Amino acid sequence: MRPDLFEAPDYYNLDDLLTEEHKLIRDAARAWVKRDVSPIIEEAAQNATFPKSIIPGLAEIGAFGPYIPEEYGGAGLDQISYGLIMQEIERGDSGVRSTASVQSSLVMYPIWKYGTEEQRKKYLPKLASGEWMGSFGLTEPDHGSNPGGMVTNFKDMGDHYLLNGAKLWISNSPFCDVAVVWAKNEEGRIHGLIVERDMEGFSTPETHNKWSLRASATGELIFQDVKVPKENLLPNKSGLGAPLGCLDSARFGIAWGAIGAAMDCYDTALRYAKERIQFGKPIAAFQLQQKKLAEMITEITKAQLLAFRLGQLKNEGRATSAQISMAKRNNVDMAIKIAREARQILGGMGITGEYSIMRHMMNLESVITYEGTHDIHLLITGLDITGENAFK
């Protein structure tokens, strides 16, 4: 692995829009990624293993529930701070950001928003510190873009619930201590349940042979007559809107995170183009390479502005689900295109683990699909602007 020489592009002086606290938080996350992630991430990806040694560091930089109130172990930060942390972590690796996103937006968020005070006090401090790791069970083998069709269900057995079903493509599942699982009750209403690792009948087989997110642990959640205590039901919101609210928070983090991956590819390609000599001059002096680099920085800048404005709206409680979908779709699409162009600038070297570009490119193939596919987010925008539902 080459030394991490990353310098973040800021073509429109966006730093001027950030508070001093924002910059301190971002810079701390950036320094941590350089020190603790960059030196190990290529080997972790090559070996298809999640580096659990970084979990305490993620907690230390506030990556687990940064916007969760301090009374529950969170950092009590705003949404732009959350976005900046996700940007820096994904600059290191999308899989590592996935681990943090799931912990924050898909596990801690629903417990905080939909849970009881007892649930908040029991689970959130341990999740914020990384002592416990969580996963989020929504997607099923036969229900991805249509989560409302889920078959995972629970029955009221008097003094407990009996949970049966299976979830697929679950980040963190192989090592999770708790899982927030979405299932239908006997009336077909969707509810969230907190399932703990030691509950009998609960298993989490790992998914192998991935070409993407190789440094992230992915697996299944399988429930065979799992007895869930009634106090583990999240009581304050039910229906499909409950898990979708969590996904809004996660998609917001992805919109920022994808910028980090794009910035890393751009920075790598720019530095390489300045140093690589062909036909007696740096390849950065050739028109077609300048075209690629100029288009990259333009698209990154547009994405930065989109994410920053979305962060302002999120802080004000005015960001809509459709606006979040637009940012997720645009910014991931931007990042994956930049990764492909950056790979071309590096030529054959672009496919090696000596540089981060090919790893980012493979990771982004997952990011463009999860938390709502590229096409589904397009239709969410279409529904919002036309009022016509193309899903039915």
Coordinates of C-alpha atoms in Angstrom, one line a residue:
M1 CA 0.0 0.0 0.0
R2 CA 1.4 3.4 -1.0
P3 CA 1.5 6.2 1.6
D4 CA -1.8 8.0 2.2
L5 CA -1.1 11.4 0.7
F6 CA -4.7 12.4 0.3
E7 CA -5.5 16.1 -0.1
A8 CA -9.2 16.9 -0.2
P9 CA -10.4 18.9 -3.2
D10 CA -12.4 22.0 -2.3
Y11 CA -12.8 23.9 -5.6
Y12 CA -15.6 26.2 -4.4
N13 CA -14.2 26.9 -0.9
L14 CA -16.9 25.0 0.9
D15 CA -14.8 25.1 4.0
D16 CA -15.9 28.7 4.4
L17 CA -19.4 27.4 4.9
L18 CA -18.4 25.0 7.7
T19 CA -18.2 25.9 11.4
E20 CA -15.0 25.5 13.3
E21 CA -16.6 22.5 15.0
H22 CA -17.4 20.9 11.6
K23 CA -13.8 21.3 10.5
L24 CA -12.4 19.9 13.7
I25 CA -14.7 16.8 13.5
R26 CA -13.9 16.2 9.9
D27 CA -10.2 16.6 10.4
A28 CA -10.2 14.2 13.3
A29 CA -11.9 11.6 11.2
R30 CA -9.6 12.3 8.3
A31 CA -6.5 11.9 10.5
W32 CA -7.9 8.6 11.9
V33 CA -8.5 7.2 8.5
K34 CA -5.0 8.0 7.4
R35 CA -3.5 6.5 10.5
D36 CA -5.7 3.5 11.2
V37 CA -7.6 2.6 8.0
S38 CA -5.4 3.3 5.0
P39 CA -2.4 1.1 6.1
I40 CA -4.6 -2.0 6.6
I41 CA -7.6 -1.7 4.3
E42 CA -6.0 -3.2 1.1
E43 CA -5.0 -6.3 2.9
A44 CA -8.4 -6.6 4.6
A45 CA -10.1 -6.3 1.2
Q46 CA -7.8 -8.8 -0.4
N47 CA -8.5 -11.2 2.4
A48 CA -12.2 -10.4 2.5
T49 CA -12.1 -9.8 6.3
F50 CA -13.6 -6.9 8.3
P51 CA -10.8 -5.4 10.5
K52 CA -12.5 -5.5 13.9
S53 CA -9.5 -3.7 15.4
I54 CA -10.9 -0.4 14.0
I55 CA -14.2 -0.6 16.0
P56 CA -12.8 1.4 19.0
G57 CA -11.4 4.0 16.6
L58 CA -14.8 4.4 14.9
A59 CA -16.4 5.0 18.3
E60 CA -13.6 7.4 19.3
I61 CA -14.2 9.7 16.3
G62 CA -17.9 9.7 16.9
A63 CA -18.9 7.6 14.0
F64 CA -21.5 5.6 16.0
G65 CA -24.6 7.7 16.4
P66 CA -22.9 11.1 16.1
Y67 CA -26.3 12.9 16.3
I68 CA -27.6 10.8 19.2
P69 CA -27.9 12.9 22.3
E70 CA -25.0 12.8 24.8
E71 CA -27.3 11.4 27.5
Y72 CA -27.4 8.1 25.6
G73 CA -23.7 8.0 24.7
G74 CA -23.9 9.8 21.4
A75 CA -21.9 13.0 20.5
G76 CA -25.0 15.2 20.1
L77 CA -23.7 16.6 16.8
D78 CA -25.7 18.1 13.9
Q79 CA -26.4 16.4 10.6
I80 CA -23.6 18.1 8.6
S81 CA -21.1 16.7 11.2
Y82 CA -22.6 13.2 10.6
G83 CA -22.2 13.7 6.9
L84 CA -18.6 14.8 7.1
I85 CA -17.7 11.8 9.3
M86 CA -19.3 9.5 6.7
Q87 CA -17.4 11.3 3.9
E88 CA -14.1 10.8 5.6
I89 CA -14.7 7.2 6.5
E90 CA -15.8 6.3 3.0
R91 CA -12.8 8.0 1.6
G92 CA -11.0 5.2 3.4
D93 CA -13.4 2.4 2.4
S94 CA -17.2 2.1 1.6
G95 CA -17.3 -1.1 3.7
V96 CA -16.0 0.6 6.8
R97 CA -18.6 3.4 6.3
S98 CA -21.3 0.8 5.9
T99 CA -20.4 -0.6 9.3
A100 CA -20.7 2.9 10.8
S101 CA -23.9 3.8 8.8
V102 CA -25.7 0.6 10.0
Q103 CA -24.7 1.1 13.6
S104 CA -25.8 4.8 13.5
S105 CA -28.8 5.1 11.2
L106 CA -30.3 1.6 11.1
V107 CA -29.7 0.4 14.7
M108 CA -29.2 3.4 17.0
Y109 CA -31.6 5.7 15.2
P110 CA -34.7 3.5 15.4
I111 CA -34.0 2.7 19.1
W112 CA -33.7 6.4 19.8
K113 CA -36.7 7.5 17.7
Y114 CA -39.1 4.5 18.1
G115 CA -37.9 2.9 21.3
T116 CA -38.8 3.3 25.0
E117 CA -36.6 5.1 27.5
E118 CA -35.6 1.8 29.0
Q119 CA -34.5 0.5 25.5
R120 CA -32.5 3.7 24.9
K121 CA -30.7 3.5 28.2
K122 CA -30.0 -0.2 27.8
Y123 CA -28.7 -0.3 24.2
L124 CA -27.6 3.1 23.0
P125 CA -24.5 3.7 25.3
K126 CA -23.1 0.3 24.4
L127 CA -23.7 0.8 20.7
A128 CA -22.2 4.3 20.8
S129 CA -19.0 3.0 22.5
G130 CA -18.7 0.0 20.1
E131 CA -19.0 -2.5 23.0
W132 CA -22.0 -3.8 21.1
M133 CA -22.4 -3.9 17.4
G134 CA -25.7 -4.0 15.6
S135 CA -27.4 -5.0 12.4
F136 CA -30.6 -4.1 10.6
G137 CA -33.0 -6.7 9.2
L138 CA -35.3 -5.5 6.5
T139 CA -34.2 -7.0 3.1
E140 CA -35.3 -10.6 2.5
P141 CA -34.3 -13.3 -0.1
D142 CA -37.5 -12.5 -2.1
H143 CA -38.2 -8.9 -1.0
G144 CA -35.6 -6.2 -1.7
S145 CA -37.0 -3.1 -3.4
N146 CA -40.5 -4.2 -2.2
P147 CA -39.9 -4.6 1.6
G148 CA -43.6 -4.3 2.3
G149 CA -43.9 -7.9 0.9
M150 CA -41.8 -9.3 3.7
V151 CA -42.7 -12.7 5.1
T152 CA -40.8 -12.6 8.4
N153 CA -43.4 -12.6 11.1
F154 CA -44.0 -12.8 14.8
K155 CA -46.9 -14.1 16.9
D156 CA -48.1 -13.1 20.3
M157 CA -47.6 -16.0 22.7
G158 CA -48.8 -14.3 25.8
D159 CA -45.6 -13.6 27.7
H160 CA -43.4 -13.2 24.6
Y161 CA -43.3 -13.0 20.8
L162 CA -42.3 -15.9 18.6
L163 CA -40.3 -14.7 15.6
N164 CA -39.7 -16.7 12.3
G165 CA -38.2 -15.7 9.0
A166 CA -34.9 -14.7 7.3
K167 CA -33.2 -11.6 6.2
L168 CA -30.4 -11.3 3.5
W169 CA -27.6 -8.9 2.6
I170 CA -27.2 -7.7 6.2
S171 CA -24.1 -5.7 7.0
N172 CA -22.5 -6.5 10.4
S173 CA -24.7 -9.6 10.8
P174 CA -21.9 -12.2 11.4
F175 CA -20.6 -10.4 14.5
C176 CA -23.6 -8.3 15.6
D177 CA -24.7 -8.4 19.3
V178 CA -28.1 -7.0 18.6
A179 CA -30.3 -6.7 15.5
V180 CA -33.2 -4.4 14.8
V181 CA -35.5 -6.7 12.9
W182 CA -38.7 -5.7 10.9
A183 CA -41.4 -8.2 10.9
K184 CA -45.2 -8.5 10.5
N185 CA -47.5 -9.2 13.3
E186 CA -50.6 -11.5 13.0
E187 CA -52.6 -8.6 11.5
G188 CA -49.9 -8.0 8.9
R189 CA -48.6 -4.7 10.5
I190 CA -44.8 -4.1 10.3
H191 CA -43.1 -3.6 13.7
G192 CA -39.5 -3.4 14.8
L193 CA -38.1 -5.9 17.3
I194 CA -34.7 -5.9 19.1
V195 CA -33.2 -9.4 18.8
E196 CA -30.1 -10.2 20.9
R197 CA -27.3 -12.6 19.9
D198 CA -27.9 -15.1 22.6
M199 CA -31.6 -15.7 21.9
E200 CA -32.2 -19.3 21.0
G201 CA -33.0 -20.0 17.3
F202 CA -31.2 -16.8 16.1
S203 CA -28.3 -17.4 13.7
T204 CA -26.2 -15.2 11.4
P205 CA -24.4 -17.1 8.6
E206 CA -21.9 -15.1 6.7
T207 CA -22.1 -14.4 3.0
H208 CA -18.9 -15.3 1.1
N209 CA -17.4 -14.8 -2.4
K210 CA -18.2 -11.1 -2.7
W211 CA -16.4 -9.0 -5.2
S212 CA -17.6 -5.8 -3.5
L213 CA -17.4 -4.5 0.1
R214 CA -14.8 -7.2 0.8
A215 CA -13.6 -5.5 3.9
S216 CA -17.2 -5.5 5.3
A217 CA -18.9 -8.4 7.0
T218 CA -22.2 -9.3 5.3
G219 CA -24.5 -12.1 6.1
E220 CA -28.0 -13.3 6.9
L221 CA -30.3 -13.1 9.9
I222 CA -32.2 -16.4 10.5
F223 CA -35.0 -16.7 13.0
Q224 CA -36.4 -20.2 13.9
D225 CA -39.0 -19.9 16.7
V226 CA -37.0 -17.1 18.4
K227 CA -38.6 -16.1 21.7
V228 CA -38.4 -12.3 21.9
P229 CA -39.4 -10.6 25.1
K230 CA -42.3 -8.2 24.7
E231 CA -40.3 -5.3 26.1
N232 CA -38.1 -5.6 23.0
L233 CA -40.8 -4.3 20.6
L234 CA -40.2 -0.8 19.4
P235 CA -43.5 0.8 20.4
N236 CA -43.4 4.4 19.1
K237 CA -43.8 3.8 15.3
S238 CA -45.1 0.9 13.1
G239 CA -45.8 0.3 9.5
L240 CA -43.4 0.5 6.5
G241 CA -42.7 4.1 7.3
A242 CA -40.8 3.1 10.4
P243 CA -37.9 1.3 8.6
L244 CA -38.1 3.8 5.7
G245 CA -37.4 6.6 8.2
C246 CA -34.2 4.8 9.2
L247 CA -33.2 4.4 5.6
D248 CA -33.6 8.1 5.0
S249 CA -31.0 8.7 7.7
A250 CA -28.7 6.0 6.1
R251 CA -29.2 7.4 2.6
F252 CA -28.2 10.9 3.8
G253 CA -25.0 9.4 5.2
I254 CA -24.4 7.6 1.9
A255 CA -24.9 10.9 -0.1
W256 CA -21.9 12.3 1.9
G257 CA -19.9 9.1 2.0
A258 CA -19.9 8.6 -1.8
I259 CA -18.2 12.0 -2.1
G260 CA -15.4 10.7 0.0
A261 CA -14.8 7.7 -2.4
A262 CA -14.9 10.1 -5.4
M263 CA -12.5 12.5 -3.8
D264 CA -10.0 9.7 -3.1
C265 CA -10.2 8.5 -6.7
Y266 CA -9.8 12.0 -8.1
D267 CA -6.9 12.8 -5.8
T268 CA -5.1 9.6 -6.7
A269 CA -5.7 10.1 -10.4
L270 CA -4.6 13.8 -10.3
R271 CA -1.3 13.0 -8.4
Y272 CA -0.6 10.1 -10.8
A273 CA -1.2 12.2 -13.9
K274 CA 1.2 14.8 -12.7
E275 CA 3.9 12.2 -12.0
R276 CA 3.5 9.7 -14.9
I277 CA 5.7 10.7 -17.8
Q278 CA 4.8 9.5 -21.4
F279 CA 6.0 10.9 -24.7
G280 CA 8.4 13.2 -22.7
K281 CA 5.8 15.0 -20.5
P282 CA 3.4 14.2 -17.6
I283 CA 0.1 12.7 -18.9
A284 CA -1.6 15.6 -17.0
A285 CA -0.4 17.8 -19.9
F286 CA -2.5 15.8 -22.5
Q287 CA -6.0 17.2 -23.4
L288 CA -8.0 14.0 -22.8
Q289 CA -6.5 13.5 -19.3
Q290 CA -7.3 17.1 -18.5
K291 CA -10.8 16.6 -19.7
K292 CA -11.3 13.6 -17.4
L293 CA -9.8 15.5 -14.4
A294 CA -11.8 18.7 -15.0
E295 CA -15.1 16.8 -15.3
M296 CA -14.3 14.9 -12.1
I297 CA -13.7 18.0 -10.0
T298 CA -16.8 19.6 -11.5
E299 CA -19.0 16.7 -10.5
I300 CA -17.4 16.4 -7.1
T301 CA -18.1 20.1 -6.5
K302 CA -21.7 19.8 -7.5
A303 CA -22.2 16.8 -5.2
Q304 CA -20.5 18.7 -2.3
L305 CA -23.0 21.6 -2.8
L306 CA -25.9 19.2 -3.0
A307 CA -24.9 17.4 0.2
F308 CA -24.2 20.6 2.1
R309 CA -27.6 22.1 1.3
L310 CA -29.3 18.8 2.2
G311 CA -27.5 18.9 5.5
Q312 CA -28.8 22.3 6.2
L313 CA -32.4 21.1 5.4
K314 CA -31.9 18.1 7.6
N315 CA -30.7 20.2 10.5
E316 CA -33.9 22.3 10.1
G317 CA -36.1 19.3 9.9
R318 CA -37.1 20.2 6.3
A319 CA -35.3 17.5 4.2
T320 CA -37.9 15.3 2.4
S321 CA -37.4 11.6 1.6
A322 CA -37.4 12.5 -2.1
Q323 CA -34.6 15.1 -1.6
I324 CA -32.6 12.5 0.2
S325 CA -33.2 10.0 -2.5
M326 CA -32.0 12.5 -5.2
A327 CA -28.8 13.1 -3.3
K328 CA -28.1 9.4 -2.7
R329 CA -28.7 8.6 -6.4
N330 CA -26.8 11.5 -7.8
N331 CA -23.7 11.3 -5.6
V332 CA -23.2 7.5 -5.8
D333 CA -23.6 7.7 -9.6
M334 CA -21.1 10.5 -9.7
A335 CA -18.7 8.5 -7.6
I336 CA -18.8 5.3 -9.6
K337 CA -18.3 7.2 -12.8
I338 CA -15.3 9.0 -11.4
A339 CA -13.8 5.7 -10.1
R340 CA -14.0 4.3 -13.7
E341 CA -12.4 7.4 -15.3
A342 CA -9.7 7.5 -12.6
R343 CA -8.9 3.9 -13.3
Q344 CA -8.3 4.7 -16.9
I345 CA -5.9 7.5 -16.0
L346 CA -3.8 5.0 -14.1
G347 CA -3.9 2.5 -16.9
G348 CA -2.8 -0.9 -15.9
M349 CA -1.7 0.3 -12.4
G350 CA -5.4 1.2 -11.8
I351 CA -6.4 -2.4 -11.3
T352 CA -3.8 -3.2 -8.6
G353 CA -4.1 -3.0 -4.9
E354 CA -1.2 -0.6 -4.8
Y355 CA -3.9 2.1 -5.4
S356 CA -7.3 2.4 -4.0
I357 CA -9.3 3.0 -7.1
M358 CA -10.3 -0.5 -8.1
R359 CA -11.4 -1.2 -4.5
H360 CA -13.5 1.9 -4.5
M361 CA -15.0 1.0 -7.9
M362 CA -16.0 -2.5 -6.7
N363 CA -17.4 -1.2 -3.5
L364 CA -19.5 1.4 -5.2
E365 CA -21.2 -1.3 -7.2
S366 CA -22.8 -2.3 -4.0
V367 CA -23.5 1.3 -2.8
I368 CA -25.3 2.1 -6.0
T369 CA -27.7 -0.8 -5.2
Y370 CA -28.2 -0.9 -1.4
E371 CA -30.5 1.5 0.6
G372 CA -32.6 1.7 -2.6
T373 CA -31.3 0.9 -6.1
H374 CA -30.3 3.5 -8.6
D375 CA -33.6 2.9 -10.6
I376 CA -35.8 3.0 -7.5
H377 CA -34.5 6.4 -6.4
L378 CA -35.1 7.7 -9.9
L379 CA -38.7 6.6 -9.6
I380 CA -39.0 8.2 -6.2
T381 CA -38.0 11.5 -7.8
G382 CA -40.4 10.8 -10.6
L383 CA -43.3 10.2 -8.2
D384 CA -42.4 13.4 -6.3
I385 CA -42.4 15.7 -9.3
T386 CA -45.4 14.2 -11.3
G387 CA -47.6 12.8 -8.5
E388 CA -47.9 9.6 -10.6
N389 CA -46.8 6.3 -8.9
A390 CA -44.8 4.2 -11.3
F391 CA -44.3 1.4 -8.7
K392 CA -47.7 0.0 -9.2

